[in-house]
Each structure stands twice: as C-alpha cells, then as structure tokens.
PDB file of C-alpha atoms in Angstrom:
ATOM      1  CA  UNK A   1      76.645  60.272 126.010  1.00  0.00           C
ATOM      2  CA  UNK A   2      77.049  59.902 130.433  1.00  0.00           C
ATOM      3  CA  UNK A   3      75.882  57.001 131.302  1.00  0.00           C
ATOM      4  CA  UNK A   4      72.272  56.765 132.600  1.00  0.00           C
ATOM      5  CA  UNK A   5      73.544  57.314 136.035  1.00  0.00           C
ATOM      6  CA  UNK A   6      75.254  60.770 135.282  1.00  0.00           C
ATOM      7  CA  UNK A   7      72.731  61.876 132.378  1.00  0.00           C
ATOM      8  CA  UNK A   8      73.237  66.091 132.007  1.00  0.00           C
ATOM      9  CA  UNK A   9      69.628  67.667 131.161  1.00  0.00           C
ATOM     10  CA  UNK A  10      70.078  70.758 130.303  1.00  0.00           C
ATOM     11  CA  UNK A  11      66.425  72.974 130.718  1.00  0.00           C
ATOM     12  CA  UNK A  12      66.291  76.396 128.469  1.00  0.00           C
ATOM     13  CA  UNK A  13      63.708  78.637 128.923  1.00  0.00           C
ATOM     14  CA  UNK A  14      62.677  82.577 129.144  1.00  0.00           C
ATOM     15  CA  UNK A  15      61.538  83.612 132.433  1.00  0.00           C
ATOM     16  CA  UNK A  16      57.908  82.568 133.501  1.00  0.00           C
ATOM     17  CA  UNK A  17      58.200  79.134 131.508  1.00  0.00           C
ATOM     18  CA  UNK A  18      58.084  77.014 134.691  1.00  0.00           C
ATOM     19  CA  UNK A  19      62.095  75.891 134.136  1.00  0.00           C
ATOM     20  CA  UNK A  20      63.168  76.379 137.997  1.00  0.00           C
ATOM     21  CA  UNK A  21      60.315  73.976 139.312  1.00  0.00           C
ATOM     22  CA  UNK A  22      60.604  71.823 136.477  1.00  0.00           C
ATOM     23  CA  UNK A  23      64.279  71.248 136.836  1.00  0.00           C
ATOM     24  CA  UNK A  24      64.116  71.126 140.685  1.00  0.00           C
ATOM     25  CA  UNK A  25      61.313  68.663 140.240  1.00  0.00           C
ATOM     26  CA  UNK A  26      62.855  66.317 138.066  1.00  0.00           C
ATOM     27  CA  UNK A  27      66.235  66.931 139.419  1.00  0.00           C
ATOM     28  CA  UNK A  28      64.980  64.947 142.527  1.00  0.00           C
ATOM     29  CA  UNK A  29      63.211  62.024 140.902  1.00  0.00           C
ATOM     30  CA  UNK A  30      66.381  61.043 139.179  1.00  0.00           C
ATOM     31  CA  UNK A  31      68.595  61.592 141.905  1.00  0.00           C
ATOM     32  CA  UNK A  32      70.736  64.127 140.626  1.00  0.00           C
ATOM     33  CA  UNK A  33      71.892  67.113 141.655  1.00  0.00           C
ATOM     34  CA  UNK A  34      70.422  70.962 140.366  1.00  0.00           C
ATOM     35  CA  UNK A  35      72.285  73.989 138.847  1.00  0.00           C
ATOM     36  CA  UNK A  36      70.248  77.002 138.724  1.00  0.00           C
ATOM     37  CA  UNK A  37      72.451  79.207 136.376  1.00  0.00           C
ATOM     38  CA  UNK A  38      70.110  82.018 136.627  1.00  0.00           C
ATOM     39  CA  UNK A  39      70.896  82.326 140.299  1.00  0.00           C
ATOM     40  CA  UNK A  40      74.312  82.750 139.208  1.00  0.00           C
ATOM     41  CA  UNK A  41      74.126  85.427 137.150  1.00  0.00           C
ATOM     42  CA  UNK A  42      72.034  87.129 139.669  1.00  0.00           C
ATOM     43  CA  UNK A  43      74.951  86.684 142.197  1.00  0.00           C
ATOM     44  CA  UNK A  44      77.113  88.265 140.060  1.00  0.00           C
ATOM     45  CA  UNK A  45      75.079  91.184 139.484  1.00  0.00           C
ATOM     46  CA  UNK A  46      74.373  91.882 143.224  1.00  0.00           C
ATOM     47  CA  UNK A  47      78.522  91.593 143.322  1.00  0.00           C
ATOM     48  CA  UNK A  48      78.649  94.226 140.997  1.00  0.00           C
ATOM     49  CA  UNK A  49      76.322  96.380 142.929  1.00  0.00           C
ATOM     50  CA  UNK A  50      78.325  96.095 146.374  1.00  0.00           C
ATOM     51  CA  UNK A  51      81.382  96.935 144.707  1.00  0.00           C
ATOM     52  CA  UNK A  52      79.777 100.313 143.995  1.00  0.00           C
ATOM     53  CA  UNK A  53      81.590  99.724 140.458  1.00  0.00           C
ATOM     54  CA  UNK A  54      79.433 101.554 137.151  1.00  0.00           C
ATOM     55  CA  UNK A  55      77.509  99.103 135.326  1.00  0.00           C
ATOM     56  CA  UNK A  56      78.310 101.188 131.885  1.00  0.00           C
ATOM     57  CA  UNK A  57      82.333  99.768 133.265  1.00  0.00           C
ATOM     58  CA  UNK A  58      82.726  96.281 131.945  1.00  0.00           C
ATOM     59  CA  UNK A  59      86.140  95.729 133.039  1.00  0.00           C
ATOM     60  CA  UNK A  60      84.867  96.637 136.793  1.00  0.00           C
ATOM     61  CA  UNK A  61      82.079  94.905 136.603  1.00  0.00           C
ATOM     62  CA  UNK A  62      84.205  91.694 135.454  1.00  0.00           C
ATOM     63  CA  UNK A  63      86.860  92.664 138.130  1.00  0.00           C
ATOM     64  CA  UNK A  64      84.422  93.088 140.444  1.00  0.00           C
ATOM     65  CA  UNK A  65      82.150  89.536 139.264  1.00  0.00           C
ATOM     66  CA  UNK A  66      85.758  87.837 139.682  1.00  0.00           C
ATOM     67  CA  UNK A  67      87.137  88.764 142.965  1.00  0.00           C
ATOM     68  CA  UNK A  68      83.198  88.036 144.446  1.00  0.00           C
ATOM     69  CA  UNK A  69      83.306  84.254 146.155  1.00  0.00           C
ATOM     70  CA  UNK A  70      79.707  82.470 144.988  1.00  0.00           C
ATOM     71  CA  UNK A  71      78.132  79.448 146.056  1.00  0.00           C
ATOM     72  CA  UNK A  72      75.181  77.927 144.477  1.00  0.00           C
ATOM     73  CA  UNK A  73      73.963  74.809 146.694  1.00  0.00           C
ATOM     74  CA  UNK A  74      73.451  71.848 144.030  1.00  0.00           C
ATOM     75  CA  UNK A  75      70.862  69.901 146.451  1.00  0.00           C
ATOM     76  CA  UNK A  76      67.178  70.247 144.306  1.00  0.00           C
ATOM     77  CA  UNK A  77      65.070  70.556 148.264  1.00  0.00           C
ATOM     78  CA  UNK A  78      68.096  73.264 148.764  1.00  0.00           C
ATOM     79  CA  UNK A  79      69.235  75.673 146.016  1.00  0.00           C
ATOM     80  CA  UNK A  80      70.917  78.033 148.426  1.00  0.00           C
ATOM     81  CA  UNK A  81      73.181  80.904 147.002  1.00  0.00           C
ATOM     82  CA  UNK A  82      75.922  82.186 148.816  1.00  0.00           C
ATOM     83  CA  UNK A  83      77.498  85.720 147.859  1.00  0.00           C
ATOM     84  CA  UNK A  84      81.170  85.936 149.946  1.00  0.00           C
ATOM     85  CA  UNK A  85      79.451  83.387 152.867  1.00  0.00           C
ATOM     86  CA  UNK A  86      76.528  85.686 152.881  1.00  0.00           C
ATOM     87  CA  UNK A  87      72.854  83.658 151.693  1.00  0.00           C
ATOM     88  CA  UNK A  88      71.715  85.946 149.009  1.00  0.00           C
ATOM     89  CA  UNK A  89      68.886  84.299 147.635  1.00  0.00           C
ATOM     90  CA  UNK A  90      65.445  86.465 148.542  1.00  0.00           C
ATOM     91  CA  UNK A  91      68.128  89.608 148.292  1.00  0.00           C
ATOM     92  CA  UNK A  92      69.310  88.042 144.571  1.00  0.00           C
ATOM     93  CA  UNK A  93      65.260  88.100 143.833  1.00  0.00           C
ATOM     94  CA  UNK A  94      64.756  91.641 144.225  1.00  0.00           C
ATOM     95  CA  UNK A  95      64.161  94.709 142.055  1.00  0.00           C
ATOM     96  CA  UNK A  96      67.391  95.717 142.095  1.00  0.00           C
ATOM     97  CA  UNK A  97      68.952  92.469 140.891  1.00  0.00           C
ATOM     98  CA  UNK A  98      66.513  92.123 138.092  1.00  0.00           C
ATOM     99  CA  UNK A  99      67.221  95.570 137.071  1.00  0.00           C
ATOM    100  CA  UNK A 100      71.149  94.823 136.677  1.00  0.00           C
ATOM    101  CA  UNK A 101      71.080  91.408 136.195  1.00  0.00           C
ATOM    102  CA  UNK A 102      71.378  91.643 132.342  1.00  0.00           C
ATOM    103  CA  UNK A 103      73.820  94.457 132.006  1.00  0.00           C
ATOM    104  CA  UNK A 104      76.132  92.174 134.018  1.00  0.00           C
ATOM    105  CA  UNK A 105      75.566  88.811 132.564  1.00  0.00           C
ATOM    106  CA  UNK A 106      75.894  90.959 129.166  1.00  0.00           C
ATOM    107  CA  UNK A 107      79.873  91.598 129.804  1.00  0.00           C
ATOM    108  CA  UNK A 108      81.992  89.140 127.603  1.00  0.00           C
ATOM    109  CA  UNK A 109      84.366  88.092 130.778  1.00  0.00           C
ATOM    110  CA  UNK A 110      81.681  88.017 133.478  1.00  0.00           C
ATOM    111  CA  UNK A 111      79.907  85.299 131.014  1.00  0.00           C
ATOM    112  CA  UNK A 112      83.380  83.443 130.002  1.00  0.00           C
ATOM    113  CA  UNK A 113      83.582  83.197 134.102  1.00  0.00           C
ATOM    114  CA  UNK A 114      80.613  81.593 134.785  1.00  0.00           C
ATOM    115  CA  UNK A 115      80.311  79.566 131.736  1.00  0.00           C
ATOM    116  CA  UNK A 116      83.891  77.846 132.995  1.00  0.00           C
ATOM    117  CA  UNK A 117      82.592  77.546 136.707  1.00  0.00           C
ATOM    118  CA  UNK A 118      78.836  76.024 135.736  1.00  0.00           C
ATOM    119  CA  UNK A 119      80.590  73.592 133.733  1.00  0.00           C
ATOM    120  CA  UNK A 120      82.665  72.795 136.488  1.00  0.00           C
ATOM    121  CA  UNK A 121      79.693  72.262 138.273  1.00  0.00           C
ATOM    122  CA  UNK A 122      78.556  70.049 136.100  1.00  0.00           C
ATOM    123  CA  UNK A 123      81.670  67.859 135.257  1.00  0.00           C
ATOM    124  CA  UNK A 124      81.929  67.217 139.115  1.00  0.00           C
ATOM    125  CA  UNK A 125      78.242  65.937 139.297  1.00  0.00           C
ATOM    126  CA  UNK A 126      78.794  62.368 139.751  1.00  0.00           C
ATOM    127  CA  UNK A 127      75.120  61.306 139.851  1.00  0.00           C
ATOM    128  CA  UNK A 128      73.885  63.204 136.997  1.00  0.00           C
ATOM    129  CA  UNK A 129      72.725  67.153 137.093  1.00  0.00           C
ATOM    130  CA  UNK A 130      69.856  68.814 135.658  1.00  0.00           C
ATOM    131  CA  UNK A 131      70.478  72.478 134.919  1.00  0.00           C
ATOM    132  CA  UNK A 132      68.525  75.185 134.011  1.00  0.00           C
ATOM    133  CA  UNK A 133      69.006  78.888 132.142  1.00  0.00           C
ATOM    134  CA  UNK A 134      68.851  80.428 128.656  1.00  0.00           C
ATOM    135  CA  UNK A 135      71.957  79.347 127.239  1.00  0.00           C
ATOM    136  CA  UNK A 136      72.707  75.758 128.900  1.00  0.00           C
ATOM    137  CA  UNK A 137      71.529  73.144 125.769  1.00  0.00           C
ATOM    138  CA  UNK A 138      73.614  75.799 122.885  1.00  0.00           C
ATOM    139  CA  UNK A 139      76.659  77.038 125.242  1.00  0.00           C
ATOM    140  CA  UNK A 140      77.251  75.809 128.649  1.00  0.00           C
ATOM    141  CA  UNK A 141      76.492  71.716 127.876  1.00  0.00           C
ATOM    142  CA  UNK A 142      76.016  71.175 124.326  1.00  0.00           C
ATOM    143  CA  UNK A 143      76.748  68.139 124.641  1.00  0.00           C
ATOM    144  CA  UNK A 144      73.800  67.292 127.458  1.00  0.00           C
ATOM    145  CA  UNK A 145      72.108  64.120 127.109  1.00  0.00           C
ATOM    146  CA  UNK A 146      68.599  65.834 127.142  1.00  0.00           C
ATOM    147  CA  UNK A 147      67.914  68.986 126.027  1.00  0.00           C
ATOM    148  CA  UNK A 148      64.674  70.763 126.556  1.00  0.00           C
ATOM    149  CA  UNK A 149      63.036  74.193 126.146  1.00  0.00           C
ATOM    150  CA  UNK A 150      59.953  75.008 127.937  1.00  0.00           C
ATOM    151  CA  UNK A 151      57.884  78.137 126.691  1.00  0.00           C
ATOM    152  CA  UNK A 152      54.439  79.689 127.341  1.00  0.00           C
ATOM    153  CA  UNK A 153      52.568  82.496 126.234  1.00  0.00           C
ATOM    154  CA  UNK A 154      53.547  85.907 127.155  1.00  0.00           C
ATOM    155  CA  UNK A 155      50.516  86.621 129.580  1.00  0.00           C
ATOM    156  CA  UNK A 156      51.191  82.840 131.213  1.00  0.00           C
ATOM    157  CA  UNK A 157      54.388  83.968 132.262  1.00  0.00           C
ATOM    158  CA  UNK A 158      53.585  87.233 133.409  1.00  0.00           C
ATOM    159  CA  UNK A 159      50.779  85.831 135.290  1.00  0.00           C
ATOM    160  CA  UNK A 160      53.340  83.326 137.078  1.00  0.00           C
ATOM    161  CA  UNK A 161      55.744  85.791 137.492  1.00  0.00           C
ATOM    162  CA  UNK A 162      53.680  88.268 139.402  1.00  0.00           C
ATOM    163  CA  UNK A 163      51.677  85.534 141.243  1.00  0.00           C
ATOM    164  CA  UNK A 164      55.304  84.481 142.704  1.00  0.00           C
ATOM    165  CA  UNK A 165      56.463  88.520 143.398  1.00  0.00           C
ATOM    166  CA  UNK A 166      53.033  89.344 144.572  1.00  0.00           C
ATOM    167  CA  UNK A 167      53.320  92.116 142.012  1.00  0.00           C
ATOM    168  CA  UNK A 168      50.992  93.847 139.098  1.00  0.00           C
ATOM    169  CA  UNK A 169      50.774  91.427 136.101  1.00  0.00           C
ATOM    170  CA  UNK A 170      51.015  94.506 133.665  1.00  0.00           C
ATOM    171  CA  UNK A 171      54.260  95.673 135.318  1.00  0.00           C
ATOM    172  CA  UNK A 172      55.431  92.398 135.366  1.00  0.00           C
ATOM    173  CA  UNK A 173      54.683  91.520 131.567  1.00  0.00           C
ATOM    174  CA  UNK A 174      56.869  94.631 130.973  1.00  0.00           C
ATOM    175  CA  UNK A 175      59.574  93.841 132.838  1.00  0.00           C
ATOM    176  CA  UNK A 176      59.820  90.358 131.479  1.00  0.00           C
ATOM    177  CA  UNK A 177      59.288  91.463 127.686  1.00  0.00           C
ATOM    178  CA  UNK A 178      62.293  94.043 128.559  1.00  0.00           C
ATOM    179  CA  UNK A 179      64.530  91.349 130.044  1.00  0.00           C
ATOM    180  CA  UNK A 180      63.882  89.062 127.019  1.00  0.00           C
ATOM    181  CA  UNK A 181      65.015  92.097 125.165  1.00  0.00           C
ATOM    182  CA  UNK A 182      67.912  92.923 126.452  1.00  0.00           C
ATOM    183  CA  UNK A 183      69.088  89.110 126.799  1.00  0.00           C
ATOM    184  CA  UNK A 184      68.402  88.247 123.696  1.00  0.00           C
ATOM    185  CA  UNK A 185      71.371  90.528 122.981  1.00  0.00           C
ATOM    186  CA  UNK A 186      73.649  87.494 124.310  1.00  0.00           C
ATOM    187  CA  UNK A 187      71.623  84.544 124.589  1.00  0.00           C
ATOM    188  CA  UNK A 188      68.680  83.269 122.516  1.00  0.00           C
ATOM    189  CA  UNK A 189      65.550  83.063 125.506  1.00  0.00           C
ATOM    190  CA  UNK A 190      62.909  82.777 122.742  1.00  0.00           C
ATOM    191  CA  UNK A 191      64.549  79.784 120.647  1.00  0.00           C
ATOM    192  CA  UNK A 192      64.845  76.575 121.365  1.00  0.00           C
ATOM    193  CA  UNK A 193      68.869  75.239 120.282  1.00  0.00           C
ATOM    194  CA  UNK A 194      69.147  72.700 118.039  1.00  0.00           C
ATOM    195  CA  UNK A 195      68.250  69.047 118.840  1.00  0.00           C
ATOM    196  CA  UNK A 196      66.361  70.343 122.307  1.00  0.00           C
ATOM    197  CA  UNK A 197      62.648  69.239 122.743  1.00  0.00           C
ATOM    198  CA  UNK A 198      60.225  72.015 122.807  1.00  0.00           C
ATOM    199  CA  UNK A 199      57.468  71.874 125.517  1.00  0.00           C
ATOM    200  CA  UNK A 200      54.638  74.432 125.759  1.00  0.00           C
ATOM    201  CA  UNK A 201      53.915  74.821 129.359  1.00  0.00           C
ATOM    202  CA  UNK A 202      50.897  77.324 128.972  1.00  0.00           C
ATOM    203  CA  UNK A 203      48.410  74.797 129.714  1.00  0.00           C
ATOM    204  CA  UNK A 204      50.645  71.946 131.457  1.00  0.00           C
ATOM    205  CA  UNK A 205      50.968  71.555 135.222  1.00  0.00           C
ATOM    206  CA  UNK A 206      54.434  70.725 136.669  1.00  0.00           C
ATOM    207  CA  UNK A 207      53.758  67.354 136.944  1.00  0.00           C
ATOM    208  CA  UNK A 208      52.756  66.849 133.626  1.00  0.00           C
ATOM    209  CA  UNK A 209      56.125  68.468 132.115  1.00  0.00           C
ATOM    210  CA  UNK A 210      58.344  66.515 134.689  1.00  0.00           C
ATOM    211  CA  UNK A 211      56.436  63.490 133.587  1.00  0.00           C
ATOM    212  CA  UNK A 212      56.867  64.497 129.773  1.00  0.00           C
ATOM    213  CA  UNK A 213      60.787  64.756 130.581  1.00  0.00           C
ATOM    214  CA  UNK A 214      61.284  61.616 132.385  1.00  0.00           C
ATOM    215  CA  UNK A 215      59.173  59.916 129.488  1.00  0.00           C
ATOM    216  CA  UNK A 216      61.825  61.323 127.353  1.00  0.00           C
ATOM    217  CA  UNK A 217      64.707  59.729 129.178  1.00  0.00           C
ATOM    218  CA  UNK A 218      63.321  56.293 129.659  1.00  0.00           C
ATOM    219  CA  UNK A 219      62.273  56.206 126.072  1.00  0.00           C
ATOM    220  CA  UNK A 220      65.812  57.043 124.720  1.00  0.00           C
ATOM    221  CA  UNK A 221      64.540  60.232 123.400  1.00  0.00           C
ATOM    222  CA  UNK A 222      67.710  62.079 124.097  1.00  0.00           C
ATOM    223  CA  UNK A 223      70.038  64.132 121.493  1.00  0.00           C
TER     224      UNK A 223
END
C-alpha cells in the first residue's frame, strides 16, 4: 500500500456516472494530483483522425496514436489536454471524437501505449493521484489503494450527459448505450473489478459521493 501521502484511487465508471467531477473533486481535497484517462483516449482518437489514417487500419491507427505528442495536465482546477502543443480539450469533446473514440482505444497497441504512459503518470505522482476511466481499478492500477465504481441508472446518465452537451436526452441515451457496447468489447464499464466499492450515484449529489470516498480513506476502508 503508498503511504497515506501518495494513496492511488483509482475511480471506474461508464459514462454519465459523475466519475470526472467526483475524481476532480476529491482529487483536490487530498491534495493530489488528477488523471483523466478518458481524455486520453480521446486524444488519441482525434490523432488518428488528423492523420487521415482508416480507422478499420489498426496498425495506422497505432502508428499514428504513437508518433502523436499528448499532454494531459494533472492539476484537478486544470485538466488541460494537449494534442502536439495544440489544447484539444472542447475539440476532444465533440461528435467526432465520441464517434471514434472506441474504435481507437479498441486497438491492442494503442491501449498497451497508454496503459504504460498513465501508469507513468501515476508512478511519478509524488503526492498521491486520483484517476479516473473504465479500466483503472482491474488494469491500469490494480494495485490502487482505493478502488471505487460509481454507477447510475441509464436515464440518470443520459440526463447528465445531455444536460452537459446541451443535446436531446433520447439521442444521448443512445449514444451512451452504444459506447457501453462497443467498450465493453475491451473493458468492463458496467462491472465493478474486484475489491472496488460500488457507489450508486443516481440519487447522490457530488458532495455526498466525495464525502462517501474520503470516509472510505480515513476509515481504512481501502483494498
């Protein structure tokens, strides 16, 4: 186990369950920095698309994820992503991205990539790190000192999501129930790894989660 100064929280979660607030949340109340692995992936896939490479190519697409220079900001008040010096992050956000995002972080070698670079992240956080995806508690930090999984009901999300993309709830509830889809292909989004704690964050404000987390470290509630 890190020590309490340099705990590793790892936060799993499909998309809608409140995991980027959380984690940003309760990434500054303990100090520590923030890894936002979803951003990453999202990188990569907008690298992909400026290469001009076909998505159907895995070996371009990992070429093309490997040559691409990305920077995620680890500061919770300042998650910025970088994409070759470029800030990418409302362009990362976009149709576009979401569209590719899971055909990219689907190849073998883009994932093996930026498993080995988020857990460089993490190794280098000296005060601690909370970070946040659908693989981190099972793949990228098994051996985190907290692991949690945050869900909510299908709607919930949908409603958050398209609340936050000013988009239709309908159109949104599709697109997430097709990302979980096609993730679930390489991760597990809709299960919780072993030893994590599962929160239901249908009915919970922010607050109330990040509380329910930090209850968890203080009480030695940790895997």
């Amino acid at each position: 186990m890190n020590s309490p100064q340099a705990r590793v929280v790892a936060v799993d979660g499909p998309s809608g369950s409140g995991k980027s607030t959380v984690s940003k949340r309760l990434a500054s109340a303990l100090g520590s920095a923030y890894l936002d692995t979803g951003a990453m992936y999202r990188a990569a896939a907008l690298a992909a698309l400026r290469s001009g490479v076909d998505l159907a190519d895995k070996d371009a697409v990992a070429e093309a994820v490997r040559t691409a220079k990305l920077e995620l900001g680890t500061t919770p008040g300042d998650p910025f992503t970088r994409l070759d010096g470029e800030p990418v992050d409302a362009e990362i956000r976009g149709a576009e991205v979401t569209g590719a995002v899971s055909a990219v972080a689907g190849v073998p070698a883009v994932r093996e990539h930026l498993i080995a670079e988020q857990r460089r992240i993490i190794a280098e956080a000296g005060a601690g790190i909370v970070v946040e995806g659908r693989d981190i508690a099972e793949v990228v930090a098994p051996d985190a000192d907290l692991k949690v999984y945050l869900y909510a009901d299908e709607l919930e999300r949908a409603r958050r999501r398209s609340a936050e993309n000013d988009t239709d709830v309908s159109a949104t509830a599709a697109d997430i129930a097709r990302r979980d889809a096609a993730d679930s292909k390489t991760t597990k989004p809709l299960e919780a790894a072993a030893g994590a704690v599962a929160i239901d964050t249908t009915h919970l404000g922010i607050d109330a989660v990040v509380g329910r987390m930090l209850a968890l470290l203080s009480n030695g509630e940790i895997t």
